mmCIF file of C-alpha atoms in Angstrom:
data_model
loop_
_atom_site.group_PDB
_atom_site.id
_atom_site.type_symbol
_atom_site.label_atom_id
_atom_site.label_comp_id
_atom_site.label_asym_id
_atom_site.label_seq_id
_atom_site.Cartn_x
_atom_site.Cartn_y
_atom_site.Cartn_z
ATOM 1 C CA MET A 1 -95.889 59.553 82.835
ATOM 2 C CA ASN A 2 -93.140 57.619 81.491
ATOM 3 C CA THR A 3 -94.016 54.800 79.224
ATOM 4 C CA ALA A 4 -91.631 52.187 78.068
ATOM 5 C CA PRO A 5 -91.050 52.125 74.379
ATOM 6 C CA LEU A 6 -92.830 49.382 72.459
ATOM 7 C CA PRO A 7 -90.689 46.798 70.898
ATOM 8 C CA THR A 8 -90.429 47.074 67.146
ATOM 9 C CA HIS A 9 -90.173 44.147 64.879
ATOM 10 C CA SER A 10 -87.934 44.694 61.906
ATOM 11 C CA PRO A 11 -88.337 42.353 59.003
ATOM 12 C CA ASP A 12 -84.587 42.074 58.949
ATOM 13 C CA ALA A 13 -84.895 40.479 62.330
ATOM 14 C CA LEU A 14 -86.557 37.410 60.691
ATOM 15 C CA PRO A 15 -84.340 34.685 59.490
ATOM 16 C CA ALA A 16 -83.914 34.151 55.788
ATOM 17 C CA ALA A 17 -85.971 30.963 55.721
ATOM 18 C CA ALA A 18 -88.907 32.696 57.420
ATOM 19 C CA ARG A 19 -88.777 35.606 54.987
ATOM 20 C CA ARG A 20 -88.862 33.233 52.052
ATOM 21 C CA ALA A 21 -91.872 31.421 53.593
ATOM 22 C CA VAL A 22 -93.729 34.712 54.128
ATOM 23 C CA LEU A 23 -93.107 35.842 50.560
ATOM 24 C CA ALA A 24 -94.234 32.499 49.197
ATOM 25 C CA GLY A 25 -97.378 32.520 51.260
ATOM 26 C CA ALA A 26 -98.240 36.042 50.098
ATOM 27 C CA ALA A 27 -97.707 35.044 46.508
ATOM 28 C CA LEU A 28 -99.985 32.033 46.931
ATOM 29 C CA LEU A 29 -102.721 34.157 48.504
ATOM 30 C CA HIS A 30 -102.600 36.598 45.621
ATOM 31 C CA ALA A 31 -102.695 33.793 43.116
ATOM 32 C CA GLY A 32 -105.649 32.131 44.898
ATOM 33 C CA ALA A 33 -107.558 35.362 45.062
ATOM 34 C CA PHE A 34 -106.938 36.038 41.386
ATOM 35 C CA TRP A 35 -108.061 32.558 40.521
ATOM 36 C CA ALA A 36 -111.244 32.910 42.560
ATOM 37 C CA LEU A 37 -112.058 36.149 40.784
ATOM 38 C CA LEU A 38 -111.579 34.474 37.449
ATOM 39 C CA GLN A 39 -114.269 31.995 38.348
ATOM 40 C CA LEU A 40 -116.865 34.764 38.228
ATOM 41 C CA ASP A 41 -118.423 35.318 34.741
ATOM 42 C CA PRO A 42 -118.480 39.126 34.858
ATOM 43 C CA VAL A 43 -114.835 39.164 35.898
ATOM 44 C CA ARG A 44 -113.868 36.541 33.272
ATOM 45 C CA ARG A 45 -115.558 38.612 30.477
ATOM 46 C CA ALA A 46 -113.908 41.764 31.723
ATOM 47 C CA VAL A 47 -110.570 40.104 31.803
ATOM 48 C CA GLY A 48 -111.140 38.760 28.300
ATOM 49 C CA GLU A 49 -111.830 42.294 27.026
ATOM 50 C CA VAL A 50 -108.683 43.644 28.602
ATOM 51 C CA LEU A 51 -105.385 42.826 27.091
ATOM 52 C CA PRO A 52 -103.994 39.778 28.614
ATOM 53 C CA ILE A 53 -101.287 40.381 31.127
ATOM 54 C CA THR A 54 -98.681 37.699 31.104
ATOM 55 C CA VAL A 55 -96.886 37.192 34.289
ATOM 56 C CA ASP A 56 -93.643 35.323 34.010
ATOM 57 C CA TRP A 57 -91.907 34.179 37.025
ATOM 58 C CA ILE A 58 -88.330 35.164 36.655
ATOM 59 C CA ALA A 59 -86.373 32.176 37.586
ATOM 60 C CA PRO A 60 -83.048 32.804 39.140
ATOM 61 C CA PRO A 61 -80.223 32.561 36.677
ATOM 62 C CA ALA A 62 -78.869 29.098 36.340
ATOM 63 C CA PRO A 63 -75.365 28.673 37.479
ATOM 64 C CA ALA A 64 -72.811 28.896 34.738
ATOM 65 C CA THR A 65 -71.924 25.499 33.495
ATOM 66 C CA LEU A 66 -68.315 24.842 32.934
ATOM 67 C CA PRO A 67 -67.300 23.048 29.734
ATOM 68 C CA PRO A 68 -66.558 19.432 30.303
ATOM 69 C CA PRO A 69 -62.915 18.746 30.708
ATOM 70 C CA PRO A 70 -61.204 17.387 27.605
ATOM 71 C CA PRO A 71 -60.799 13.683 27.525
ATOM 72 C CA PRO A 72 -57.446 12.474 28.649
ATOM 73 C CA PRO A 73 -55.025 11.816 25.800
ATOM 74 C CA LYS A 74 -54.853 8.273 24.657
ATOM 75 C CA ARG A 75 -51.717 6.669 25.720
ATOM 76 C CA THR A 76 -49.927 4.813 22.989
ATOM 77 C CA PRO A 77 -48.849 1.487 24.308
ATOM 78 C CA VAL A 78 -45.150 1.419 24.679
ATOM 79 C CA VAL A 79 -43.717 -1.474 22.740
ATOM 80 C CA GLN A 80 -40.756 -2.863 24.484
ATOM 81 C CA PRO A 81 -37.872 -3.249 22.008
ATOM 82 C CA LYS A 82 -36.728 -6.720 21.397
ATOM 83 C CA PRO A 83 -33.444 -7.537 22.991
ATOM 84 C CA VAL A 84 -30.603 -6.948 20.609
ATOM 85 C CA ILE A 85 -28.245 -9.846 20.324
ATOM 86 C CA VAL A 86 -24.821 -8.359 20.326
ATOM 87 C CA SER A 87 -22.364 -10.361 18.296
ATOM 88 C CA GLU A 88 -18.679 -9.975 18.107
ATOM 89 C CA PRO A 89 -17.622 -6.624 16.691
ATOM 90 C CA VAL A 90 -17.042 -6.782 12.981
ATOM 91 C CA ALA A 91 -14.273 -4.606 11.656
ATOM 92 C CA LEU A 92 -15.720 -2.260 9.095
ATOM 93 C CA PRO A 93 -13.616 -1.559 6.029
ATOM 94 C CA ALA A 94 -11.818 1.707 6.263
ATOM 95 C CA GLU A 95 -13.236 4.376 4.075
ATOM 96 C CA PRO A 96 -10.906 5.170 1.187
ATOM 97 C CA ALA A 97 -9.165 8.463 1.430
ATOM 98 C CA PHE A 98 -10.667 11.129 -0.720
ATOM 99 C CA VAL A 99 -8.523 11.732 -3.752
ATOM 100 C CA ALA A 100 -9.227 14.818 -5.748
ATOM 101 C CA PRO A 101 -9.906 13.939 -9.370
ATOM 102 C CA PRO A 102 -7.237 15.087 -11.808
ATOM 103 C CA PRO A 103 -8.012 18.262 -13.711
ATOM 104 C CA PRO A 104 -9.571 17.693 -17.091
ATOM 105 C CA PRO A 105 -7.032 17.598 -19.915
ATOM 106 C CA GLN A 106 -6.585 20.755 -21.825
ATOM 107 C CA PRO A 107 -7.909 20.570 -25.351
ATOM 108 C CA VAL A 108 -5.078 20.073 -27.779
ATOM 109 C CA GLU A 109 -5.411 21.734 -31.093
ATOM 110 C CA PRO A 110 -4.802 19.262 -33.873
ATOM 111 C CA ALA A 111 -1.589 19.833 -35.727
ATOM 112 C CA PRO A 112 -2.055 21.023 -39.269
ATOM 113 C CA VAL A 113 -1.823 18.218 -41.716
ATOM 114 C CA ILE A 114 0.829 18.902 -44.291
ATOM 115 C CA ALA A 115 0.527 16.772 -47.338
ATOM 116 C CA GLU A 116 3.872 15.290 -48.134
ATOM 117 C CA PRO A 117 4.844 15.280 -51.760
ATOM 118 C CA VAL A 118 4.467 11.934 -53.352
ATOM 119 C CA VAL A 119 7.867 10.703 -54.357
ATOM 120 C CA ALA A 120 7.928 8.002 -56.914
ATOM 121 C CA ALA A 121 9.819 4.987 -55.795
ATOM 122 C CA PRO A 122 13.137 4.682 -57.586
ATOM 123 C CA ALA A 123 13.318 2.044 -60.176
ATOM 124 C CA PRO A 124 15.134 -1.037 -58.982
ATOM 125 C CA PRO A 125 18.696 -1.279 -60.251
ATOM 126 C CA PRO A 126 19.254 -3.619 -63.101
ATOM 127 C CA PRO A 127 20.454 -7.025 -62.089
ATOM 128 C CA PRO A 128 24.232 -7.346 -62.095
ATOM 129 C CA PRO A 129 25.718 -9.163 -65.007
ATOM 130 C CA PRO A 130 26.528 -12.757 -64.352
ATOM 131 C CA SER A 131 29.913 -13.209 -62.825
ATOM 132 C CA PRO A 132 32.485 -14.698 -65.133
ATOM 133 C CA PRO A 133 33.430 -18.272 -64.515
ATOM 134 C CA ALA A 134 36.390 -19.004 -62.326
ATOM 135 C CA PRO A 135 39.691 -18.949 -64.213
ATOM 136 C CA ARG A 136 40.804 -22.304 -65.479
ATOM 137 C CA THR A 137 44.226 -23.768 -64.899
ATOM 138 C CA ILE A 138 45.918 -24.639 -68.194
ATOM 139 C CA ALA A 139 49.149 -26.492 -68.921
ATOM 140 C CA ILE A 140 52.337 -24.537 -69.569
ATOM 141 C CA SER A 141 52.511 -26.132 -73.026
ATOM 142 C CA ALA A 142 49.256 -24.344 -74.031
ATOM 143 C CA VAL A 143 50.603 -20.929 -73.075
ATOM 144 C CA GLN A 144 51.759 -18.545 -75.745
ATOM 145 C CA TYR A 145 53.847 -15.445 -75.116
ATOM 146 C CA LEU A 146 53.967 -11.973 -76.518
ATOM 147 C CA SER A 147 57.158 -11.367 -74.515
ATOM 148 C CA PRO A 148 58.664 -14.673 -73.385
ATOM 149 C CA PRO A 149 60.240 -15.033 -69.917
ATOM 150 C CA VAL A 150 63.970 -14.225 -69.621
ATOM 151 C CA LEU A 151 65.839 -15.525 -66.562
ATOM 152 C CA ILE A 152 68.345 -13.136 -65.030
ATOM 153 C CA TYR A 153 70.782 -15.036 -62.855
ATOM 154 C CA PRO A 154 71.701 -13.126 -59.739
ATOM 155 C CA PRO A 155 75.482 -12.414 -59.712
ATOM 156 C CA ALA A 156 75.788 -13.339 -56.014
ATOM 157 C CA SER A 157 74.092 -16.680 -56.652
ATOM 158 C CA ARG A 158 76.439 -17.278 -59.560
ATOM 159 C CA ARG A 159 79.508 -16.600 -57.383
ATOM 160 C CA LEU A 160 78.132 -18.827 -54.637
ATOM 161 C CA GLN A 161 77.283 -21.538 -57.105
ATOM 162 C CA GLU A 162 73.531 -21.415 -56.205
ATOM 163 C CA GLN A 163 71.269 -23.206 -58.598
ATOM 164 C CA GLY A 164 67.851 -24.934 -58.588
ATOM 165 C CA GLN A 165 64.294 -24.921 -59.962
ATOM 166 C CA VAL A 166 61.526 -22.544 -58.893
ATOM 167 C CA GLN A 167 57.841 -23.202 -59.649
ATOM 168 C CA VAL A 168 55.679 -20.054 -59.745
ATOM 169 C CA ARG A 169 51.860 -20.169 -59.943
ATOM 170 C CA VAL A 170 50.591 -17.085 -61.758
ATOM 171 C CA LEU A 171 47.118 -15.681 -62.637
ATOM 172 C CA VAL A 172 47.044 -14.081 -66.093
ATOM 173 C CA ASP A 173 44.090 -11.760 -66.914
ATOM 174 C CA ALA A 174 42.171 -11.563 -70.216
ATOM 175 C CA ARG A 175 44.696 -9.004 -71.551
ATOM 176 C CA GLY A 176 47.647 -11.343 -70.956
ATOM 177 C CA LEU A 177 49.106 -9.476 -67.937
ATOM 178 C CA PRO A 178 50.255 -11.304 -64.784
ATOM 179 C CA GLN A 179 48.113 -10.288 -61.761
ATOM 180 C CA GLN A 180 48.825 -12.692 -58.884
ATOM 181 C CA MET A 181 51.805 -14.961 -58.357
ATOM 182 C CA SER A 182 53.285 -17.115 -55.641
ATOM 183 C CA VAL A 183 56.172 -19.598 -55.241
ATOM 184 C CA ILE A 184 54.704 -23.068 -54.817
ATOM 185 C CA ARG A 185 58.136 -24.792 -54.937
ATOM 186 C CA SER A 186 61.299 -23.064 -53.800
ATOM 187 C CA SER A 187 64.802 -23.606 -55.114
ATOM 188 C CA GLY A 188 66.174 -23.438 -51.617
ATOM 189 C CA HIS A 189 67.760 -20.070 -52.248
ATOM 190 C CA ALA A 190 65.864 -16.879 -51.591
ATOM 191 C CA ARG A 191 67.808 -14.925 -54.243
ATOM 192 C CA LEU A 192 66.845 -17.426 -56.935
ATOM 193 C CA ASP A 193 63.157 -17.372 -55.825
ATOM 194 C CA GLU A 194 63.067 -13.561 -56.002
ATOM 195 C CA ALA A 195 64.725 -13.657 -59.455
ATOM 196 C CA ALA A 196 62.041 -16.129 -60.660
ATOM 197 C CA LEU A 197 59.186 -13.831 -59.491
ATOM 198 C CA ALA A 198 60.822 -10.834 -61.204
ATOM 199 C CA THR A 199 61.046 -12.838 -64.453
ATOM 200 C CA VAL A 200 57.272 -13.677 -64.322
ATOM 201 C CA ARG A 201 56.348 -10.036 -63.681
ATOM 202 C CA ALA A 202 58.192 -8.987 -66.869
ATOM 203 C CA THR A 203 56.576 -11.688 -69.044
ATOM 204 C CA ARG A 204 53.639 -10.770 -71.395
ATOM 205 C CA PHE A 205 51.246 -13.560 -72.312
ATOM 206 C CA LYS A 206 48.996 -13.948 -75.287
ATOM 207 C CA PRO A 207 45.315 -13.816 -74.141
ATOM 208 C CA TYR A 208 43.709 -17.192 -73.693
ATOM 209 C CA THR A 209 40.423 -17.480 -75.586
ATOM 210 C CA GLU A 210 37.499 -19.869 -75.651
ATOM 211 C CA ASN A 211 35.006 -19.538 -78.516
ATOM 212 C CA GLY A 212 36.724 -16.293 -79.427
ATOM 213 C CA THR A 213 36.308 -14.781 -75.911
ATOM 214 C CA PRO A 214 39.510 -13.908 -73.971
ATOM 215 C CA LEU A 215 39.474 -15.387 -70.468
ATOM 216 C CA PRO A 216 41.830 -15.219 -67.491
ATOM 217 C CA PHE A 217 43.711 -18.388 -66.560
ATOM 218 C CA TRP A 218 46.078 -19.929 -64.049
ATOM 219 C CA VAL A 219 49.396 -21.490 -65.048
ATOM 220 C CA VAL A 220 52.354 -22.987 -63.202
ATOM 221 C CA MET A 221 55.665 -21.834 -64.671
ATOM 222 C CA PRO A 222 58.834 -23.904 -63.925
ATOM 223 C CA LEU A 223 61.951 -21.723 -63.927
ATOM 224 C CA VAL A 224 65.339 -23.499 -63.768
ATOM 225 C CA PHE A 225 68.557 -21.837 -62.696
ATOM 226 C CA GLU A 226 71.600 -23.868 -63.855
ATOM 227 C CA LEU A 227 75.275 -22.939 -64.026
ATOM 228 C CA GLU A 228 77.168 -23.787 -67.224
#
């Protein structure tokens, strides 16, 4: 005879909430029964003689806690720059052009010092002797001669009847020799003037002295040319 199969109940057919309720109820029943047994003295003594069995309920692992997020960075308050007052552009001085410094001077060796020989200063020359006094002019009457004057009449003047007086100024030195002479008054005839100068050149005078010292002198000699 055919019988219909009995329906089977699988625990997996229960919902999850029901399974959890069944398991909890079973656990409570076991705990209540264990507690009731512990209320009996024989059982309590027996349990005390036996090593205690510690039952720890294993709690489900706690969910991993994430570290708190870092605090947000502090924002530094932005300071608004003060408005810049723009003035008129000021011309900046131009930078000077770079000029390379001159090279350092080369060391100059000092020249050897040569001692110059010391030359004695020459002795000053002796002072010149005092100049003699200027020649004096003396009168013709004070003149003395070593060789008196001799007039030589020019023949041409004699033929032409030329005559006259010539005055000659002459400088006589300390030896009595004529040095300088000149006609200070002419006869009017050149030949007679030249003959008078030639006569003075040939004359020798006696030296003129003062206090025994011969001195030069000036004298004016009148020379007269006359026809007989």
